[in-house]
Tab-separated table of C-alpha atoms and ligand atoms in Angstrom:
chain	number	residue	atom	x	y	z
A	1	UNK	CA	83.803	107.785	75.508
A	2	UNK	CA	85.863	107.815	78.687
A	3	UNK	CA	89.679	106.868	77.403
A	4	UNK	CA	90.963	104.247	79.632
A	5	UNK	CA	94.305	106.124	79.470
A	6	UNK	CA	95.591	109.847	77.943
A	7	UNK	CA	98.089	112.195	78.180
A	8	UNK	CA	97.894	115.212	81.174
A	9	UNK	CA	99.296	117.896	78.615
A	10	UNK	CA	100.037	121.730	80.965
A	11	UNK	CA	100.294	124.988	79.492
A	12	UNK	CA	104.187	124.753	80.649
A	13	UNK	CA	104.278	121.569	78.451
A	14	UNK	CA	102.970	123.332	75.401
A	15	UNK	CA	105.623	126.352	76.233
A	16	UNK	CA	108.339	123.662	76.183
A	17	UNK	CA	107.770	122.437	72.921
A	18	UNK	CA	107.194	125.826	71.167
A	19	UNK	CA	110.310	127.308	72.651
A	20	UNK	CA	112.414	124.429	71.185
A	21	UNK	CA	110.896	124.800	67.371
A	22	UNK	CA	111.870	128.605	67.788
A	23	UNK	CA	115.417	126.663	68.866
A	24	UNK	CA	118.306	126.039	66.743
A	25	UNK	CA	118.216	122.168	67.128
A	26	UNK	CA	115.116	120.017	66.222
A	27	UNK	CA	116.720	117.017	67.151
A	28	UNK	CA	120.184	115.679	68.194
A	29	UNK	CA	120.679	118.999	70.238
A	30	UNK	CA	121.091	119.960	73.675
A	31	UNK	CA	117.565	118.529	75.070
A	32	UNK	CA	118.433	115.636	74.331
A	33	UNK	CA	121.146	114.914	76.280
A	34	UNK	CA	119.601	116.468	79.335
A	35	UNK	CA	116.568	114.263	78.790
A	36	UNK	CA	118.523	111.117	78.878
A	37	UNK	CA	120.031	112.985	81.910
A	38	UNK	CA	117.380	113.133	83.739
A	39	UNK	CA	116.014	110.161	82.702
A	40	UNK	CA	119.002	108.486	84.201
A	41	UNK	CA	119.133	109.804	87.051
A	42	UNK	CA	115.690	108.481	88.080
A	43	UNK	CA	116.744	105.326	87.251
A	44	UNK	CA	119.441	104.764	89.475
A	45	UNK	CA	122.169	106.625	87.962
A	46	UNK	CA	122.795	104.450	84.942
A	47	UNK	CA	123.334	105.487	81.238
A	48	UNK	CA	119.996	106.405	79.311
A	49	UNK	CA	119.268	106.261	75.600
A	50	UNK	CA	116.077	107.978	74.543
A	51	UNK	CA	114.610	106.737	71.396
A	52	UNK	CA	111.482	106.894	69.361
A	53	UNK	CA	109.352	104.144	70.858
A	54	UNK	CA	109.175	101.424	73.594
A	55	UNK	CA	109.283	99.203	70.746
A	56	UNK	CA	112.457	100.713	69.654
A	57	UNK	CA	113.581	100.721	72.883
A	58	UNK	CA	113.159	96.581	72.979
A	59	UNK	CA	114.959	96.481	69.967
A	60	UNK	CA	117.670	98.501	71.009
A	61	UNK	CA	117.775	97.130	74.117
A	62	UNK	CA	118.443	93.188	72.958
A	63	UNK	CA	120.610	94.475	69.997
A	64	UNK	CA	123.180	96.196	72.943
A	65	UNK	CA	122.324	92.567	74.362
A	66	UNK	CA	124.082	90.682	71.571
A	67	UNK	CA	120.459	88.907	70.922
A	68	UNK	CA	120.872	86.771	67.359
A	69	UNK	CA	120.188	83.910	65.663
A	70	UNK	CA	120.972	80.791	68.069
A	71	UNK	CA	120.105	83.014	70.877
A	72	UNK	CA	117.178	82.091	73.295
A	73	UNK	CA	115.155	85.207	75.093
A	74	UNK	CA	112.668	83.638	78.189
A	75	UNK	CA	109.873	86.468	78.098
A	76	UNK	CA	106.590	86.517	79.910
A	77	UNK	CA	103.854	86.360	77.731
A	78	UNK	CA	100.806	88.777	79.480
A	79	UNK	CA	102.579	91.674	77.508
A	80	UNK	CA	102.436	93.932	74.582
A	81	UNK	CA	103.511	91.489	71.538
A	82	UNK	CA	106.979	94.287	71.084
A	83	UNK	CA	108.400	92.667	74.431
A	84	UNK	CA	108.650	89.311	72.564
A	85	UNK	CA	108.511	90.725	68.777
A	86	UNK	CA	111.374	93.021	69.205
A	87	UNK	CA	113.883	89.440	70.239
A	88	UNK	CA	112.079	87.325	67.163
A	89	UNK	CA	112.611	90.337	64.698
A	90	UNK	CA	116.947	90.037	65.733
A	91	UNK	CA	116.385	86.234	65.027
A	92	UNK	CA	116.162	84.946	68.482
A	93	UNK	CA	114.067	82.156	69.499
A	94	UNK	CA	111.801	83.269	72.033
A	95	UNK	CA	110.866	80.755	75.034
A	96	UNK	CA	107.083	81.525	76.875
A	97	UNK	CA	107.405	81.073	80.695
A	98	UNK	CA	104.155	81.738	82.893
A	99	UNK	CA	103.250	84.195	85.405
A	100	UNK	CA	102.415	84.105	88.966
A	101	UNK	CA	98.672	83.864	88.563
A	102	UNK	CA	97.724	86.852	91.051
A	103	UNK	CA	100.009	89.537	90.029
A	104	UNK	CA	100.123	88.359	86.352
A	105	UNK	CA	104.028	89.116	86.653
A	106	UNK	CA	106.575	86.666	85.114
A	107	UNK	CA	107.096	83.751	87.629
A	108	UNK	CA	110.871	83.457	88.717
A	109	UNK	CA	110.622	79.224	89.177
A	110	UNK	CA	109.120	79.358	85.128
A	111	UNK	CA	111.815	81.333	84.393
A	112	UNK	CA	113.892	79.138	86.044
A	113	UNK	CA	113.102	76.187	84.255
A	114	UNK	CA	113.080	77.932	80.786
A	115	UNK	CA	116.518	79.173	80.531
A	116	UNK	CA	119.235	76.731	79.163
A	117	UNK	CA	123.068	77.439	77.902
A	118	UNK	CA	121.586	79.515	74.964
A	119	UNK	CA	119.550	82.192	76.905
A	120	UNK	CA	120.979	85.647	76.267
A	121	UNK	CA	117.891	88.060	78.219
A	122	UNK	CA	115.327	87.151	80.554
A	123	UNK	CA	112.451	89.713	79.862
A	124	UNK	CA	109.642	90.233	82.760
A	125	UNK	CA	107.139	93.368	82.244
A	126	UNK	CA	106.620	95.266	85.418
A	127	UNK	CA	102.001	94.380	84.423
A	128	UNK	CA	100.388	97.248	85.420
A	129	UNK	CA	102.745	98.920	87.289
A	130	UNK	CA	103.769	96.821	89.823
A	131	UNK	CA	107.682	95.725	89.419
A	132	UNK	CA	108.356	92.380	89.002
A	133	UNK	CA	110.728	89.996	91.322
A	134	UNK	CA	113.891	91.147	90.231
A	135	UNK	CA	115.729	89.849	93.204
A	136	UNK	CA	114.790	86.379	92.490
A	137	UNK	CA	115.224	86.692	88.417
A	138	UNK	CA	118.557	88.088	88.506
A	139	UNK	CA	120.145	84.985	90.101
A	140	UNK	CA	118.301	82.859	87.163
A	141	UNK	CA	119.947	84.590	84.551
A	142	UNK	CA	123.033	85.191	86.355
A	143	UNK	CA	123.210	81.169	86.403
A	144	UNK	CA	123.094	81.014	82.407
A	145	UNK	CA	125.510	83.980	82.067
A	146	UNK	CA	122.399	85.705	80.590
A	147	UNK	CA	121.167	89.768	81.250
A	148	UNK	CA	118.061	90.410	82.911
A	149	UNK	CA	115.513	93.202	81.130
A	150	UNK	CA	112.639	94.808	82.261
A	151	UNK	CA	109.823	96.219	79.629
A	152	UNK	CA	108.957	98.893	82.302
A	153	UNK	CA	106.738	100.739	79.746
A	154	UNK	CA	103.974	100.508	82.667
A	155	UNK	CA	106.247	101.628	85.528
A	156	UNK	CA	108.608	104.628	84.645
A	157	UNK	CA	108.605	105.850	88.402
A	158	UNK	CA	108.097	103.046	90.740
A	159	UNK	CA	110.830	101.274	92.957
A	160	UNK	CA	111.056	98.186	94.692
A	161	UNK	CA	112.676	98.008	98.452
A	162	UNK	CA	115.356	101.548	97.711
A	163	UNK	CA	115.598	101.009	94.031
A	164	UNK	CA	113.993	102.458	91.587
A	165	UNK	CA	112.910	100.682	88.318
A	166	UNK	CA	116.219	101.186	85.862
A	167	UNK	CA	117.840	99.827	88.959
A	168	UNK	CA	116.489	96.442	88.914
A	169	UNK	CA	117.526	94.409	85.745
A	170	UNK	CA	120.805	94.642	83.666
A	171	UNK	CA	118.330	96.134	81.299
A	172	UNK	CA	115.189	98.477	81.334
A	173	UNK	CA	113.191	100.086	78.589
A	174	UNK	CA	110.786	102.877	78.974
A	175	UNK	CA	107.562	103.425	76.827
A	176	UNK	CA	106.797	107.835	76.534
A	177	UNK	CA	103.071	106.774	74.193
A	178	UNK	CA	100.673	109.237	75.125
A	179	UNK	CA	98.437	106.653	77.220
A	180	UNK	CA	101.739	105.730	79.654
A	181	UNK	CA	103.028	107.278	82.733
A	182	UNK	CA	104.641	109.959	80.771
A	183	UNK	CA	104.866	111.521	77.419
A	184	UNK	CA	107.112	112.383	74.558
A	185	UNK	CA	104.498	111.936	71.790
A	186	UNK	CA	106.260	108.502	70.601
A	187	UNK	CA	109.046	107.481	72.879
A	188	UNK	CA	111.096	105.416	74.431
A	189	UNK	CA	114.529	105.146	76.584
A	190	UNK	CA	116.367	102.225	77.569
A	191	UNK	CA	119.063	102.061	80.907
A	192	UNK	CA	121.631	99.929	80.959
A	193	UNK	CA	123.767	99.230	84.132
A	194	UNK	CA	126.668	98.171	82.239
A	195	UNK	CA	128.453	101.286	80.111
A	196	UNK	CA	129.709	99.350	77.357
A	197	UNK	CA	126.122	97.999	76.962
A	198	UNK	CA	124.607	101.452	76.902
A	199	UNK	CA	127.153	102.331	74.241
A	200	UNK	CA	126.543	100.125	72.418
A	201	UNK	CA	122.869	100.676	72.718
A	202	UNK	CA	123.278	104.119	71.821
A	203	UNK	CA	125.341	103.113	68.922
A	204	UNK	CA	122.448	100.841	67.440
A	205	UNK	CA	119.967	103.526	67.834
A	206	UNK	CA	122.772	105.975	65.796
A	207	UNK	CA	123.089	104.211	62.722
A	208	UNK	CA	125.837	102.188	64.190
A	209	UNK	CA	128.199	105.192	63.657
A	210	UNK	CA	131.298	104.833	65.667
A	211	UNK	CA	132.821	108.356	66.278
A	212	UNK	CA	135.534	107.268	69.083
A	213	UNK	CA	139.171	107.919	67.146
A	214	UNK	CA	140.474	105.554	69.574
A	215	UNK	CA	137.794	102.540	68.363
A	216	UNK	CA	138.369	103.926	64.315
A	217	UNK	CA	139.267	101.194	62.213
A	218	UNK	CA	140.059	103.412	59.736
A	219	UNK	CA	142.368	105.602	60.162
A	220	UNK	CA	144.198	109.016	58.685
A	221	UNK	CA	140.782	110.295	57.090
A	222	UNK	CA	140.182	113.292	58.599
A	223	UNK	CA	138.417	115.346	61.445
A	224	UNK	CA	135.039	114.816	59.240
A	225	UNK	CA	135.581	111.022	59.875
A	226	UNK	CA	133.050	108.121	61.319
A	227	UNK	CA	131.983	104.645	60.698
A	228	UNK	CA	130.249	101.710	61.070
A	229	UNK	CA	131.501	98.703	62.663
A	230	UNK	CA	127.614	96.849	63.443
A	231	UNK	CA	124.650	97.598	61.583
A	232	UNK	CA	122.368	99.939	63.464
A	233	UNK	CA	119.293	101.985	62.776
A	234	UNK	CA	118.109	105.778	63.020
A	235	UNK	CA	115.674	105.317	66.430
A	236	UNK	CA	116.436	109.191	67.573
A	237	UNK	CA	114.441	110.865	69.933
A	238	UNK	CA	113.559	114.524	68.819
A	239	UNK	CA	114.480	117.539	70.615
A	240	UNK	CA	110.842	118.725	70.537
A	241	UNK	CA	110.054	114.855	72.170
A	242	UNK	CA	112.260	115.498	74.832
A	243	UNK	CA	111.095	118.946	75.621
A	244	UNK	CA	107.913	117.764	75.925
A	245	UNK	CA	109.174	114.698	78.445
A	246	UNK	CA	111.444	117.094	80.710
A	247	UNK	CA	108.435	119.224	81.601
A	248	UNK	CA	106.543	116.009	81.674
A	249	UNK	CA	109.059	114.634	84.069
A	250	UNK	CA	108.741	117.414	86.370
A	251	UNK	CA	104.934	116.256	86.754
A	252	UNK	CA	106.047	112.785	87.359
A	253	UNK	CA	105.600	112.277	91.268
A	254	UNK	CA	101.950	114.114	91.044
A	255	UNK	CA	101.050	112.024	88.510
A	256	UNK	CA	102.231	109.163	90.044
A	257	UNK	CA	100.072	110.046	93.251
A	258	UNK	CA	97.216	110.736	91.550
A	259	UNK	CA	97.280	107.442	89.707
A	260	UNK	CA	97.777	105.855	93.538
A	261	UNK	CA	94.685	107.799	94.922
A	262	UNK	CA	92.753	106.624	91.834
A	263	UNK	CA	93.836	102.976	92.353
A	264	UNK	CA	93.505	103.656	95.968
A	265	UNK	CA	89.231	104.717	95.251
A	266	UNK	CA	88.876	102.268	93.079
A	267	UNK	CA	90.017	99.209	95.704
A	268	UNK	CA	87.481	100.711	97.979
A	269	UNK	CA	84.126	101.083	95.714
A	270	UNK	CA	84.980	97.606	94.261
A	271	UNK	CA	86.162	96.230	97.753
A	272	UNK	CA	83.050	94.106	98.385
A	273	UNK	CA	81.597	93.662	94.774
A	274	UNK	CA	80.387	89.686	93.880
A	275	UNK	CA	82.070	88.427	90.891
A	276	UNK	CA	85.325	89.979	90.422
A	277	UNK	CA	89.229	89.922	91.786
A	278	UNK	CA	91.325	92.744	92.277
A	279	UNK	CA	95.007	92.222	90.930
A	280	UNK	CA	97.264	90.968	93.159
A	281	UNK	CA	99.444	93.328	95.033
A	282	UNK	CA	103.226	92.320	96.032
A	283	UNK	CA	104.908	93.778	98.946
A	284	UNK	CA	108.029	95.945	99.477
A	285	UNK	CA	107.231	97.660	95.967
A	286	UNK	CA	106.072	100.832	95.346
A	287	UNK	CA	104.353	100.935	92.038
A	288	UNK	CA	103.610	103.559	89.633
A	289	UNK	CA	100.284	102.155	88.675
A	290	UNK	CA	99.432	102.372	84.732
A	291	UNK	CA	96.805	100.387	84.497
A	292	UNK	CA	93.868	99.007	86.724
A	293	UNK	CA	93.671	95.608	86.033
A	294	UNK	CA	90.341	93.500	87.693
A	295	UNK	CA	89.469	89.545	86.862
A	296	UNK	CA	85.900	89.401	85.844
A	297	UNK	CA	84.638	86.016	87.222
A	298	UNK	CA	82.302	83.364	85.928
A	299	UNK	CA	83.027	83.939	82.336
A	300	UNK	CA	81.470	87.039	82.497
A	301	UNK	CA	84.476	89.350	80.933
A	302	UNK	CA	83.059	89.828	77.656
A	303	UNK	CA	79.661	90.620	78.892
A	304	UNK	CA	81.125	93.187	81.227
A	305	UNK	CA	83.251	94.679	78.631
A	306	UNK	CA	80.345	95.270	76.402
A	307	UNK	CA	78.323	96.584	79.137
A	308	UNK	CA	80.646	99.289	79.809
A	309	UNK	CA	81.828	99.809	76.617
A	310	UNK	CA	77.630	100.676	75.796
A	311	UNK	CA	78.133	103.377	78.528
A	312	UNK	CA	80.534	105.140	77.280
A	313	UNK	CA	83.501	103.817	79.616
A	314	UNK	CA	86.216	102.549	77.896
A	315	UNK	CA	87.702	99.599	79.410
A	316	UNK	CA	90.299	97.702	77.371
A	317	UNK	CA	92.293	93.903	77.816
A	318	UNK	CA	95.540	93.598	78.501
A	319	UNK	CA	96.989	91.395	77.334
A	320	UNK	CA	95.898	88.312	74.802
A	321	UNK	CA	99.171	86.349	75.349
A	322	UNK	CA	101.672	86.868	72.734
A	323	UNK	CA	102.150	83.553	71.242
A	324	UNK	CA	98.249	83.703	70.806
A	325	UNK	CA	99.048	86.234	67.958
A	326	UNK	CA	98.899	84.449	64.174
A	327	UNK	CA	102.972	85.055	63.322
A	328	UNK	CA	103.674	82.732	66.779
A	329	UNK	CA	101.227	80.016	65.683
A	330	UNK	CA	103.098	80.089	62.274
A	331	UNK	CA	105.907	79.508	64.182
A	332	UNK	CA	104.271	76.405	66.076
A	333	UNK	CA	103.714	77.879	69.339
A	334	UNK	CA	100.343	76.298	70.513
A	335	UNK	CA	98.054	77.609	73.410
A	336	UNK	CA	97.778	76.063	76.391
A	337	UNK	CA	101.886	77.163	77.002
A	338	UNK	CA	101.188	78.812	79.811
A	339	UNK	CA	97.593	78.563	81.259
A	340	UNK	CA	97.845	81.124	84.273
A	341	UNK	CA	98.549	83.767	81.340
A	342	UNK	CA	96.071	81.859	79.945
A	343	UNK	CA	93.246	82.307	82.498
A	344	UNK	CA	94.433	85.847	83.624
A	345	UNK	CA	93.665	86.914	79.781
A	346	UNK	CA	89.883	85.387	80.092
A	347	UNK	CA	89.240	87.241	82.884
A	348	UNK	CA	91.113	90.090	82.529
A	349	UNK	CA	89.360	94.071	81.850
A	350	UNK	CA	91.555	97.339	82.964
A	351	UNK	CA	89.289	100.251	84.224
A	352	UNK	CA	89.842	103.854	83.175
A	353	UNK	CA	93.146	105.179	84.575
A	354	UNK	CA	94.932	108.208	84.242
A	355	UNK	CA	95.906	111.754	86.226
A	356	UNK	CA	93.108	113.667	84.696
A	357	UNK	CA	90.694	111.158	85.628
A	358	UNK	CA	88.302	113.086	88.284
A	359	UNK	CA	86.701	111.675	91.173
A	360	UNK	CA	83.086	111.098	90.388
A	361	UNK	CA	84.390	109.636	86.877
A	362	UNK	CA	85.520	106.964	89.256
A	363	UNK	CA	82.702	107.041	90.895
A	364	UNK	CA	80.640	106.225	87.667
A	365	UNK	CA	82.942	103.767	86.265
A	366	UNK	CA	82.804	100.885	89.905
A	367	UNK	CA	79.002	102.316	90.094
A	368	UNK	CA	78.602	101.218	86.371
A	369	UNK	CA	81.006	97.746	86.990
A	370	UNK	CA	78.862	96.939	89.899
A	371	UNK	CA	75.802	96.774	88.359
A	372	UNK	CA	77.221	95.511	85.088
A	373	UNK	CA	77.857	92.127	87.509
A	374	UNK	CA	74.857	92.377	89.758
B	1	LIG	C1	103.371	100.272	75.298
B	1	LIG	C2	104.188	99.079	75.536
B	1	LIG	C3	105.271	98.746	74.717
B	1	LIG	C4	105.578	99.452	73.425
B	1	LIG	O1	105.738	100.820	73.542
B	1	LIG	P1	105.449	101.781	72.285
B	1	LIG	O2	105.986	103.100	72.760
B	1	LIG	O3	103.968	101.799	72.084
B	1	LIG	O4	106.177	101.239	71.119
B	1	LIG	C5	106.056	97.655	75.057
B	1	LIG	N1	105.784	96.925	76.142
B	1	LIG	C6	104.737	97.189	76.944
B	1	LIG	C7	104.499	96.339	78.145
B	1	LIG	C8	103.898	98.262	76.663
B	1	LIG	O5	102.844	98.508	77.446
């Protein structure tokens, strides 16, 4: 079966991550820090703190956010259920707004008219690739006093206008699973703009240990001496992880054109093709594409998927809309919420994608859509 995502592993990868077991540190040594290093410096500069997941990094990410119980978190739902799941499991209720029905990215007027007095984060995932309208979300939560984030699991790379993602909300998280733009194993960083928000993210990830003298609460212990002010958890990031993402990060801009020329094939063999809608593209941004989203028309999705699926291609859906999933309908969220996430989940199929995908692969997969439809 053709993966519709994997990992581009190099020999200089696989060096990287035996040289650090033959290392001193395993984890919470010296590659970690230049990891997060790196990793903040292509993403504008600001603090980053890796961590074990992009789930973790959600978690982390609306902990340093203050997210509790009373707290509201407006969150497009054509995501992974962790954008969302990651607020509820803090206690926060969270509040579905729609997406723009083309680009399948969280619509700045729904946002608008979600957030109240009580919204702490508004969350918008950067769908395939493709940021989402920062510019116009920012002002939204700036008008509530709440943080923007952006689940940029899909987009690690991209920039819109001369920022790069980890530039454009208060908040980004990064996903390093194998099938994303870059690997760690499991992984996960999150940027903050704000310092003491990155502390205190990298805090939470840490156990909550404080080990500032000049924050200690404590005091006259000894040199030994830490503690916990906030309850936190152990979401650390391995040294042999981050070995494995610094080479991995060196590959970034190839992969990131290879995923472009693949997109860039794929929008011409599938140009003219009866029955389906390519994704909608917005301007000014410059995506790192993750996925290759197409609408299948005429209620044919299923059909197609099948079809494919019997050929050894293996498309996937992204996503069902998270308050679709059985622990949001206990909760009494009912479908019909938000019916352009709605529709763009009927229709929706992603195509094979990835930097080790070759050319007539490509080739097979629109030959194998088109007929699938004709
Ligand atoms: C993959 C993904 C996550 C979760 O990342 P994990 O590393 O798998 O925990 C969160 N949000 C989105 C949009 C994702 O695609």
């Amino acid at each position: 079966m053709l993966p519709y995502g994997r990992q581009s592993i190099s020999e200089a990868d696989i060096e990287a991550v035996v040289a650090v077991l033959r290392s001193d540190w395993l984890t919470t040594g010296p590659l970690v820090a230049q990891f997060e290093q790196r990793v903040g410096e292509l993403s504008g500069g600001h603090r980053a703190v890796s961590c074990t997941s992009g789930t973790a990094a959600l978690h982390i990410a609306y902990a340093a956010a203050g997210v509790g119980p009373g707290d509201e978190v407006v969150c497009t739902p054509m995501t992974f259920v962790a954008s969302a799941s990651a607020a509820s499991m803090l206690g926060a209720t969270v509040v579905f707004a729609d997406v723009d029905p083309a680009t399948a990215l969280l619509d700045p007027a729904a946002a608008a008219a979600a957030v109240t007095s009580r919204t702490r984060v508004v969350t918008a995932v950067d769908y395939a690739g493709q940021p989402a309208a920062y510019d116009e979300l920012q002002p939204v939560a700036d008008s509530v006093g709440a943080r923007t984030l952006a689940d940029a699991a899909h987009s690690v790379g991209g920039s819109a206008g001369d920022r790069p993602v980890g530039d454009l909300a208060d908040l980004t998280t990064y996903s390093f699973f194998p099938t994303k733009n870059l690997t760690t194993g499991e992984g996960g960083a999150v940027v903050c703009k704000d310092a003491e928000l990155a502390q205190h993210a990298h805090e939470f990830h840490f156990i909550g240990l404080v080990r500032d003298p000049s924050r200690f609460r404590i005091v006259g212990e000894g040199p030994w001496h830490q503690e916990v002010h906030e309850f936190g958890s152990n979401y650390r990031l391995t040294d042999i992880g981050c070995a494995l993402g610094l080479s991995q990060l060196l590959r970034l801009e190839t992969f990131k054109r290879r995923r472009a020329e693949i997109v860039a094939r794929y929008d011409e063999l599938l140009g003219g093709v009866q029955g389906l809608e390519p994704l909608g593209r917005r301007e000014d941004v410059d995506p790192m594409w993750h996925l290759y989203p197409v609408r299948i028309l005429d209620g044919r999705r299923g059909e197609v998927y099948e079809k494919l699926r019997a050929a050894g291609i293996g498309v996937q859906v992204n996503y069902m809309p998270v308050y679709w999933h059985p622990v949001y309908q206990d909760l009494g969220y009912r479908r019909g919420l938000c019916p352009n996430a709605e529709a763009f989940y009927e229709q929706e199929l992603s195509l094979p994608l990835f930097p080790d995908l070759r050319d007539d692969d490509v080739a097979r997969v629109a030959e194998t859509l088109t007929q699938a439809l004709a």
